[in-house]
Amino acid sequence: MLTFVSDELEQYAIDHTTNPGSPFNELAEEVRRELPSAGMMSGPTVGYLLNSLVFATGAKRVLEIGTFVGYSTLMMASALPDDGQVVTCDVDPEATDIARRYWAKSPHGSKIRLALGPALETMAEIEPGVDLVFIDADKENYPHYYERAMELLSPSGLIVMDNMLWGGRVLDPQDESDRAIRDAGDMVQADERVNNVMLTVRDGVLLIRKR
Ligand SMILES: C[S@@+](CC[C@H](N)C(=O)[O-])C[C@H]1O[C@@H](n2cnc3c(N)ncnc32)[C@H](O)[C@@H]1O
């Protein structure tokens, strides 16, 4: 688990977060059983943070960069009104097949559009006016995702960037991914167009809004 608190305390946080129920728990179980990369799945704490942000802001257009098995996607879709939509981008047909299978079990699955292909290509085609952008894909592209997200974001919109503490490696970056996350964090902090707050939820969630 990518967390900074003890496993017991993280479990306490999960135990004091709404239980998402079906189909989230079955999805999480299958992914933990079948995929070695299960740690990429956001889970209930980040999931309900996203769900609450979508609900509280009244977002209608959501863009997700990095679908994986669709846990966070469905969390956000569940908080959208009937005429809302999440466009979610990924390059992995196998993980997103699992996602599609579980979205089909939910009444909110019909609010999701999957764009298979490199996220920057999908982002190039999206119309501005997006209410919430969740950035959670390849770390090397985080600075590019942030720049394009700023172009797409509505004036009252939110950008949410996951893994922004990167297991603590932001303090002493060693490889390309470490440096990209550190650069993205520094880029946001120096950006006078925005107000931002680093939340120490799970692996670090950076919340950003335009001033
Ligand atoms: C951390 S996972 C996403 C987890 C998901 N958002 C959740 O919270 O459950 C990152 C995903 O980004 C995808 N990805 C990597 N490079 C990408 C790219 N260039 N464009 C789109 N998706 C990409 C990977 O295939 C992987 O499924």
PDB file of C-alpha atoms and ligand atoms in Angstrom:
ATOM      1  CA  MET A   1       0.000   0.000   0.000  1.00  0.00           C
ATOM      2  CA  LEU A   2       1.346   3.471  -0.882  1.00  0.00           C
ATOM      3  CA  THR A   3       0.819   5.287   2.414  1.00  0.00           C
ATOM      4  CA  PHE A   4       2.796   7.299   4.942  1.00  0.00           C
ATOM      5  CA  VAL A   5       0.994   6.139   8.035  1.00  0.00           C
ATOM      6  CA  SER A   6       1.212   2.654   9.557  1.00  0.00           C
ATOM      7  CA  ASP A   7      -0.838  -0.099   7.913  1.00  0.00           C
ATOM      8  CA  GLU A   8      -3.042  -0.105  11.031  1.00  0.00           C
ATOM      9  CA  LEU A   9      -3.745   3.617  10.786  1.00  0.00           C
ATOM     10  CA  GLU A  10      -4.405   3.410   7.028  1.00  0.00           C
ATOM     11  CA  GLN A  11      -6.846   0.568   7.727  1.00  0.00           C
ATOM     12  CA  TYR A  12      -8.478   2.776  10.392  1.00  0.00           C
ATOM     13  CA  ALA A  13      -8.864   5.519   7.744  1.00  0.00           C
ATOM     14  CA  ILE A  14     -10.481   3.006   5.376  1.00  0.00           C
ATOM     15  CA  ASP A  15     -12.701   1.695   8.191  1.00  0.00           C
ATOM     16  CA  HIS A  16     -13.918   5.271   8.772  1.00  0.00           C
ATOM     17  CA  THR A  17     -14.620   5.899   5.100  1.00  0.00           C
ATOM     18  CA  THR A  18     -17.981   4.876   3.647  1.00  0.00           C
ATOM     19  CA  ASN A  19     -17.907   1.282   2.450  1.00  0.00           C
ATOM     20  CA  PRO A  20     -18.426   1.615  -1.321  1.00  0.00           C
ATOM     21  CA  GLY A  21     -20.277  -1.711  -1.537  1.00  0.00           C
ATOM     22  CA  SER A  22     -21.036  -3.380  -4.864  1.00  0.00           C
ATOM     23  CA  PRO A  23     -19.491  -3.488  -7.453  1.00  0.00           C
ATOM     24  CA  PHE A  24     -16.421  -1.709  -5.983  1.00  0.00           C
ATOM     25  CA  ASN A  25     -15.597  -4.379  -3.404  1.00  0.00           C
ATOM     26  CA  GLU A  26     -15.872  -7.234  -5.917  1.00  0.00           C
ATOM     27  CA  LEU A  27     -13.713  -5.268  -8.370  1.00  0.00           C
ATOM     28  CA  ALA A  28     -11.060  -4.621  -5.722  1.00  0.00           C
ATOM     29  CA  GLU A  29     -11.098  -8.293  -4.699  1.00  0.00           C
ATOM     30  CA  GLU A  30     -10.642  -9.526  -8.273  1.00  0.00           C
ATOM     31  CA  VAL A  31      -7.855  -7.053  -8.992  1.00  0.00           C
ATOM     32  CA  ARG A  32      -5.958  -7.912  -5.797  1.00  0.00           C
ATOM     33  CA  ARG A  33      -6.313 -11.608  -6.621  1.00  0.00           C
ATOM     34  CA  GLU A  34      -5.420 -11.424 -10.329  1.00  0.00           C
ATOM     35  CA  LEU A  35      -3.143  -8.427 -10.996  1.00  0.00           C
ATOM     36  CA  PRO A  36       0.357  -7.886  -9.597  1.00  0.00           C
ATOM     37  CA  SER A  37      -0.133  -4.158 -10.303  1.00  0.00           C
ATOM     38  CA  ALA A  38      -3.178  -3.979  -7.963  1.00  0.00           C
ATOM     39  CA  GLY A  39      -1.465  -1.226  -5.923  1.00  0.00           C
ATOM     40  CA  MET A  40      -2.237   1.226  -8.760  1.00  0.00           C
ATOM     41  CA  MET A  41      -5.941   1.052  -7.930  1.00  0.00           C
ATOM     42  CA  SER A  42      -6.956   4.067  -5.840  1.00  0.00           C
ATOM     43  CA  GLY A  43      -9.291   2.386  -3.314  1.00  0.00           C
ATOM     44  CA  PRO A  44     -11.930   3.902  -1.020  1.00  0.00           C
ATOM     45  CA  THR A  45     -10.064   6.895   0.503  1.00  0.00           C
ATOM     46  CA  VAL A  46      -8.950   8.545  -2.744  1.00  0.00           C
ATOM     47  CA  GLY A  47     -12.099   7.203  -4.405  1.00  0.00           C
ATOM     48  CA  TYR A  48     -14.443   8.894  -1.960  1.00  0.00           C
ATOM     49  CA  LEU A  49     -12.348  12.067  -1.991  1.00  0.00           C
ATOM     50  CA  LEU A  50     -12.912  12.255  -5.765  1.00  0.00           C
ATOM     51  CA  ASN A  51     -16.566  11.313  -5.392  1.00  0.00           C
ATOM     52  CA  SER A  52     -17.078  14.080  -2.822  1.00  0.00           C
ATOM     53  CA  LEU A  53     -15.287  16.682  -4.951  1.00  0.00           C
ATOM     54  CA  VAL A  54     -17.453  15.853  -7.971  1.00  0.00           C
ATOM     55  CA  PHE A  55     -20.591  15.984  -5.822  1.00  0.00           C
ATOM     56  CA  ALA A  56     -19.717  19.180  -3.917  1.00  0.00           C
ATOM     57  CA  THR A  57     -18.619  21.139  -7.001  1.00  0.00           C
ATOM     58  CA  GLY A  58     -21.607  20.028  -9.078  1.00  0.00           C
ATOM     59  CA  ALA A  59     -19.176  18.929 -11.799  1.00  0.00           C
ATOM     60  CA  LYS A  60     -20.716  17.716 -15.055  1.00  0.00           C
ATOM     61  CA  ARG A  61     -17.665  17.173 -17.266  1.00  0.00           C
ATOM     62  CA  VAL A  62     -14.875  15.092 -15.757  1.00  0.00           C
ATOM     63  CA  LEU A  63     -11.653  14.000 -17.445  1.00  0.00           C
ATOM     64  CA  GLU A  64      -9.542  11.193 -16.018  1.00  0.00           C
ATOM     65  CA  ILE A  65      -5.973  10.511 -17.122  1.00  0.00           C
ATOM     66  CA  GLY A  66      -5.266   6.870 -16.224  1.00  0.00           C
ATOM     67  CA  THR A  67      -8.227   4.476 -15.972  1.00  0.00           C
ATOM     68  CA  PHE A  68      -6.548   1.179 -15.007  1.00  0.00           C
ATOM     69  CA  VAL A  69      -9.427  -1.031 -13.757  1.00  0.00           C
ATOM     70  CA  GLY A  70     -11.869   1.855 -13.542  1.00  0.00           C
ATOM     71  CA  TYR A  71     -12.272   2.109  -9.746  1.00  0.00           C
ATOM     72  CA  SER A  72     -11.736   5.885  -9.528  1.00  0.00           C
ATOM     73  CA  THR A  73     -13.681   6.342 -12.786  1.00  0.00           C
ATOM     74  CA  LEU A  74     -16.800   4.722 -11.365  1.00  0.00           C
ATOM     75  CA  MET A  75     -16.360   6.573  -8.058  1.00  0.00           C
ATOM     76  CA  MET A  76     -16.516   9.884  -9.937  1.00  0.00           C
ATOM     77  CA  ALA A  77     -19.314   8.768 -12.272  1.00  0.00           C
ATOM     78  CA  SER A  78     -21.404   7.770  -9.234  1.00  0.00           C
ATOM     79  CA  ALA A  79     -21.459  11.404  -8.052  1.00  0.00           C
ATOM     80  CA  LEU A  80     -22.330  12.916 -11.458  1.00  0.00           C
ATOM     81  CA  PRO A  81     -25.843  13.979 -12.440  1.00  0.00           C
ATOM     82  CA  ASP A  82     -27.582  11.871 -15.109  1.00  0.00           C
ATOM     83  CA  ASP A  83     -26.391  14.218 -17.868  1.00  0.00           C
ATOM     84  CA  GLY A  84     -22.774  14.256 -16.610  1.00  0.00           C
ATOM     85  CA  GLN A  85     -19.885  12.384 -18.226  1.00  0.00           C
ATOM     86  CA  VAL A  86     -16.428  11.093 -17.342  1.00  0.00           C
ATOM     87  CA  VAL A  87     -14.031  10.742 -20.258  1.00  0.00           C
ATOM     88  CA  THR A  88     -11.252   8.421 -19.105  1.00  0.00           C
ATOM     89  CA  CYS A  89      -7.975   7.698 -20.924  1.00  0.00           C
ATOM     90  CA  ASP A  90      -5.728   4.663 -20.865  1.00  0.00           C
ATOM     91  CA  VAL A  91      -3.459   2.649 -23.142  1.00  0.00           C
ATOM     92  CA  ASP A  92      -4.043  -0.754 -21.503  1.00  0.00           C
ATOM     93  CA  PRO A  93      -6.808  -2.800 -23.188  1.00  0.00           C
ATOM     94  CA  GLU A  94      -6.645  -5.624 -20.610  1.00  0.00           C
ATOM     95  CA  ALA A  95      -7.038  -3.527 -17.455  1.00  0.00           C
ATOM     96  CA  THR A  96      -9.772  -1.476 -19.109  1.00  0.00           C
ATOM     97  CA  ASP A  97     -11.636  -4.662 -20.118  1.00  0.00           C
ATOM     98  CA  ILE A  98     -11.929  -5.386 -16.392  1.00  0.00           C
ATOM     99  CA  ALA A  99     -13.093  -1.791 -15.916  1.00  0.00           C
ATOM    100  CA  ARG A 100     -15.805  -2.116 -18.586  1.00  0.00           C
ATOM    101  CA  ARG A 101     -17.028  -5.369 -17.056  1.00  0.00           C
ATOM    102  CA  TYR A 102     -17.593  -3.709 -13.666  1.00  0.00           C
ATOM    103  CA  TRP A 103     -18.953  -0.418 -15.054  1.00  0.00           C
ATOM    104  CA  ALA A 104     -21.633  -2.515 -16.793  1.00  0.00           C
ATOM    105  CA  LYS A 105     -22.800  -3.729 -13.366  1.00  0.00           C
ATOM    106  CA  SER A 106     -23.477  -0.164 -12.162  1.00  0.00           C
ATOM    107  CA  PRO A 107     -26.309   2.219 -13.128  1.00  0.00           C
ATOM    108  CA  HIS A 108     -23.609   4.929 -13.370  1.00  0.00           C
ATOM    109  CA  GLY A 109     -21.496   3.064 -15.928  1.00  0.00           C
ATOM    110  CA  SER A 110     -23.398   4.678 -18.803  1.00  0.00           C
ATOM    111  CA  LYS A 111     -21.875   8.062 -17.819  1.00  0.00           C
ATOM    112  CA  ILE A 112     -18.361   6.827 -18.694  1.00  0.00           C
ATOM    113  CA  ARG A 113     -16.596   7.097 -22.085  1.00  0.00           C
ATOM    114  CA  LEU A 114     -13.304   5.237 -22.386  1.00  0.00           C
ATOM    115  CA  ALA A 115     -10.686   6.711 -24.764  1.00  0.00           C
ATOM    116  CA  LEU A 116      -8.071   4.035 -25.495  1.00  0.00           C
ATOM    117  CA  GLY A 117      -4.823   5.665 -26.605  1.00  0.00           C
ATOM    118  CA  PRO A 118      -2.119   7.982 -25.295  1.00  0.00           C
ATOM    119  CA  ALA A 119      -3.739  10.514 -22.982  1.00  0.00           C
ATOM    120  CA  LEU A 120      -2.028  13.537 -24.515  1.00  0.00           C
ATOM    121  CA  GLU A 121      -3.638  12.667 -27.880  1.00  0.00           C
ATOM    122  CA  THR A 122      -7.079  12.401 -26.293  1.00  0.00           C
ATOM    123  CA  MET A 123      -6.522  15.625 -24.342  1.00  0.00           C
ATOM    124  CA  ALA A 124      -5.640  17.414 -27.592  1.00  0.00           C
ATOM    125  CA  GLU A 125      -9.146  16.641 -28.924  1.00  0.00           C
ATOM    126  CA  ILE A 126     -11.184  17.530 -25.817  1.00  0.00           C
ATOM    127  CA  GLU A 127     -13.175  20.775 -25.785  1.00  0.00           C
ATOM    128  CA  PRO A 128     -12.350  23.214 -22.948  1.00  0.00           C
ATOM    129  CA  GLY A 129     -14.813  23.640 -20.090  1.00  0.00           C
ATOM    130  CA  VAL A 130     -13.905  20.539 -18.072  1.00  0.00           C
ATOM    131  CA  ASP A 131     -15.004  20.770 -14.415  1.00  0.00           C
ATOM    132  CA  LEU A 132     -12.593  18.272 -12.876  1.00  0.00           C
ATOM    133  CA  VAL A 133      -9.423  16.668 -14.230  1.00  0.00           C
ATOM    134  CA  PHE A 134      -7.963  13.697 -12.336  1.00  0.00           C
ATOM    135  CA  ILE A 135      -4.337  13.046 -13.333  1.00  0.00           C
ATOM    136  CA  ASP A 136      -3.193   9.524 -12.439  1.00  0.00           C
ATOM    137  CA  ALA A 137      -1.199   8.006 -15.342  1.00  0.00           C
ATOM    138  CA  ASP A 138       2.494   7.748 -16.381  1.00  0.00           C
ATOM    139  CA  LYS A 139       4.465  10.023 -14.106  1.00  0.00           C
ATOM    140  CA  GLU A 140       6.908  11.251 -16.802  1.00  0.00           C
ATOM    141  CA  ASN A 141       4.048  13.103 -18.483  1.00  0.00           C
ATOM    142  CA  TYR A 142       2.645  14.773 -15.355  1.00  0.00           C
ATOM    143  CA  PRO A 143       4.027  18.233 -16.254  1.00  0.00           C
ATOM    144  CA  HIS A 144       2.453  17.940 -19.763  1.00  0.00           C
ATOM    145  CA  TYR A 145      -0.844  16.655 -18.364  1.00  0.00           C
ATOM    146  CA  TYR A 146      -0.945  19.597 -15.955  1.00  0.00           C
ATOM    147  CA  GLU A 147      -0.318  22.178 -18.694  1.00  0.00           C
ATOM    148  CA  ARG A 148      -3.021  20.753 -20.964  1.00  0.00           C
ATOM    149  CA  ALA A 149      -5.417  20.341 -18.024  1.00  0.00           C
ATOM    150  CA  MET A 150      -5.033  24.061 -17.278  1.00  0.00           C
ATOM    151  CA  GLU A 151      -6.116  24.855 -20.861  1.00  0.00           C
ATOM    152  CA  LEU A 152      -9.149  22.582 -20.565  1.00  0.00           C
ATOM    153  CA  LEU A 153     -10.263  23.558 -17.062  1.00  0.00           C
ATOM    154  CA  SER A 154     -13.375  25.681 -16.534  1.00  0.00           C
ATOM    155  CA  PRO A 155     -12.801  28.840 -14.412  1.00  0.00           C
ATOM    156  CA  SER A 156     -14.234  27.169 -11.287  1.00  0.00           C
ATOM    157  CA  GLY A 157     -12.818  23.718 -12.045  1.00  0.00           C
ATOM    158  CA  LEU A 158     -10.430  21.504 -10.091  1.00  0.00           C
ATOM    159  CA  ILE A 159      -7.327  19.563 -11.063  1.00  0.00           C
ATOM    160  CA  VAL A 160      -6.530  16.591  -8.827  1.00  0.00           C
ATOM    161  CA  MET A 161      -3.085  14.972  -9.178  1.00  0.00           C
ATOM    162  CA  ASP A 162      -2.445  11.611  -7.517  1.00  0.00           C
ATOM    163  CA  ASN A 163       0.821  10.115  -6.189  1.00  0.00           C
ATOM    164  CA  MET A 164       2.303  13.556  -5.637  1.00  0.00           C
ATOM    165  CA  LEU A 165       4.391  12.390  -2.649  1.00  0.00           C
ATOM    166  CA  TRP A 166       5.461   9.304  -4.619  1.00  0.00           C
ATOM    167  CA  GLY A 167       6.300   7.118  -1.664  1.00  0.00           C
ATOM    168  CA  GLY A 168       8.497   9.931  -0.286  1.00  0.00           C
ATOM    169  CA  ARG A 169      10.811   9.906  -3.313  1.00  0.00           C
ATOM    170  CA  VAL A 170       9.993  13.547  -4.127  1.00  0.00           C
ATOM    171  CA  LEU A 171      12.448  14.452  -1.342  1.00  0.00           C
ATOM    172  CA  ASP A 172      15.368  12.756  -3.091  1.00  0.00           C
ATOM    173  CA  PRO A 173      14.494  12.086  -6.745  1.00  0.00           C
ATOM    174  CA  GLN A 174      16.611   9.305  -8.300  1.00  0.00           C
ATOM    175  CA  ASP A 175      14.981   8.327 -11.589  1.00  0.00           C
ATOM    176  CA  GLU A 176      12.922   9.904 -14.358  1.00  0.00           C
ATOM    177  CA  SER A 177       9.564   9.246 -12.674  1.00  0.00           C
ATOM    178  CA  ASP A 178      10.776  10.687  -9.347  1.00  0.00           C
ATOM    179  CA  ARG A 179      12.019  13.822 -11.103  1.00  0.00           C
ATOM    180  CA  ALA A 180       8.829  14.230 -13.160  1.00  0.00           C
ATOM    181  CA  ILE A 181       6.645  14.122 -10.035  1.00  0.00           C
ATOM    182  CA  ARG A 182       8.960  16.546  -8.248  1.00  0.00           C
ATOM    183  CA  ASP A 183       8.976  18.854 -11.321  1.00  0.00           C
ATOM    184  CA  ALA A 184       5.179  18.732 -11.550  1.00  0.00           C
ATOM    185  CA  GLY A 185       4.847  19.627  -7.851  1.00  0.00           C
ATOM    186  CA  ASP A 186       7.329  22.488  -8.190  1.00  0.00           C
ATOM    187  CA  MET A 187       5.627  23.676 -11.393  1.00  0.00           C
ATOM    188  CA  VAL A 188       2.233  23.906  -9.696  1.00  0.00           C
ATOM    189  CA  GLN A 189       3.685  25.593  -6.611  1.00  0.00           C
ATOM    190  CA  ALA A 190       5.345  28.274  -8.796  1.00  0.00           C
ATOM    191  CA  ASP A 191       2.263  28.787 -10.975  1.00  0.00           C
ATOM    192  CA  GLU A 192       0.687  32.140 -10.091  1.00  0.00           C
ATOM    193  CA  ARG A 193      -2.521  31.206 -11.918  1.00  0.00           C
ATOM    194  CA  VAL A 194      -3.537  28.732  -9.209  1.00  0.00           C
ATOM    195  CA  ASN A 195      -4.122  28.013  -5.515  1.00  0.00           C
ATOM    196  CA  ASN A 196      -3.127  24.512  -4.465  1.00  0.00           C
ATOM    197  CA  VAL A 197      -3.086  22.252  -1.433  1.00  0.00           C
ATOM    198  CA  MET A 198      -1.094  19.032  -0.934  1.00  0.00           C
ATOM    199  CA  LEU A 199      -3.221  16.472   0.859  1.00  0.00           C
ATOM    200  CA  THR A 200      -1.352  13.642   2.573  1.00  0.00           C
ATOM    201  CA  VAL A 201      -4.061  11.171   1.640  1.00  0.00           C
ATOM    202  CA  ARG A 202      -2.605   7.779   0.673  1.00  0.00           C
ATOM    203  CA  ASP A 203       0.356   8.588  -1.679  1.00  0.00           C
ATOM    204  CA  GLY A 204      -0.299  12.355  -1.788  1.00  0.00           C
ATOM    205  CA  VAL A 205      -3.095  14.144  -3.637  1.00  0.00           C
ATOM    206  CA  LEU A 206      -2.488  17.659  -4.957  1.00  0.00           C
ATOM    207  CA  LEU A 207      -5.670  19.703  -5.296  1.00  0.00           C
ATOM    208  CA  ILE A 208      -5.497  22.714  -7.599  1.00  0.00           C
ATOM    209  CA  ARG A 209      -7.912  25.479  -8.601  1.00  0.00           C
ATOM    210  CA  LYS A 210      -7.543  28.595 -10.720  1.00  0.00           C
ATOM    211  CA  ARG A 211      -7.334  31.877  -8.791  1.00  0.00           C
TER     212      ARG A 211
HETATM  213  C1  LIG B   1      -2.192   4.447 -11.425  1.00  0.00           C
HETATM  214  S1  LIG B   1      -3.036   3.720 -12.756  1.00  0.00           S
HETATM  215  C2  LIG B   1      -4.614   4.534 -12.715  1.00  0.00           C
HETATM  216  C3  LIG B   1      -5.417   4.154 -11.509  1.00  0.00           C
HETATM  217  C4  LIG B   1      -6.850   4.612 -11.481  1.00  0.00           C
HETATM  218  N1  LIG B   1      -6.969   6.028 -11.794  1.00  0.00           N
HETATM  219  C5  LIG B   1      -7.425   4.385 -10.081  1.00  0.00           C
HETATM  220  O1  LIG B   1      -7.347   5.330  -9.273  1.00  0.00           O
HETATM  221  O2  LIG B   1      -7.903   3.292  -9.780  1.00  0.00           O
HETATM  222  C6  LIG B   1      -2.221   4.438 -14.142  1.00  0.00           C
HETATM  223  C7  LIG B   1      -2.753   4.033 -15.518  1.00  0.00           C
HETATM  224  O3  LIG B   1      -2.188   4.942 -16.469  1.00  0.00           O
HETATM  225  C8  LIG B   1      -2.095   4.259 -17.687  1.00  0.00           C
HETATM  226  N2  LIG B   1      -1.175   4.962 -18.610  1.00  0.00           N
HETATM  227  C9  LIG B   1       0.186   4.885 -18.647  1.00  0.00           C
HETATM  228  N3  LIG B   1       0.658   5.653 -19.649  1.00  0.00           N
HETATM  229  C10 LIG B   1      -0.414   6.237 -20.242  1.00  0.00           C
HETATM  230  C11 LIG B   1      -0.581   7.145 -21.335  1.00  0.00           C
HETATM  231  N4  LIG B   1       0.465   7.641 -22.015  1.00  0.00           N
HETATM  232  N5  LIG B   1      -1.830   7.523 -21.673  1.00  0.00           N
HETATM  233  C12 LIG B   1      -2.902   7.042 -20.983  1.00  0.00           C
HETATM  234  N6  LIG B   1      -2.801   6.194 -19.947  1.00  0.00           N
HETATM  235  C13 LIG B   1      -1.588   5.791 -19.585  1.00  0.00           C
HETATM  236  C14 LIG B   1      -1.627   2.852 -17.299  1.00  0.00           C
HETATM  237  O4  LIG B   1      -1.931   1.921 -18.323  1.00  0.00           O
HETATM  238  C15 LIG B   1      -2.380   2.626 -15.982  1.00  0.00           C
HETATM  239  O5  LIG B   1      -3.546   1.849 -16.190  1.00  0.00           O
END
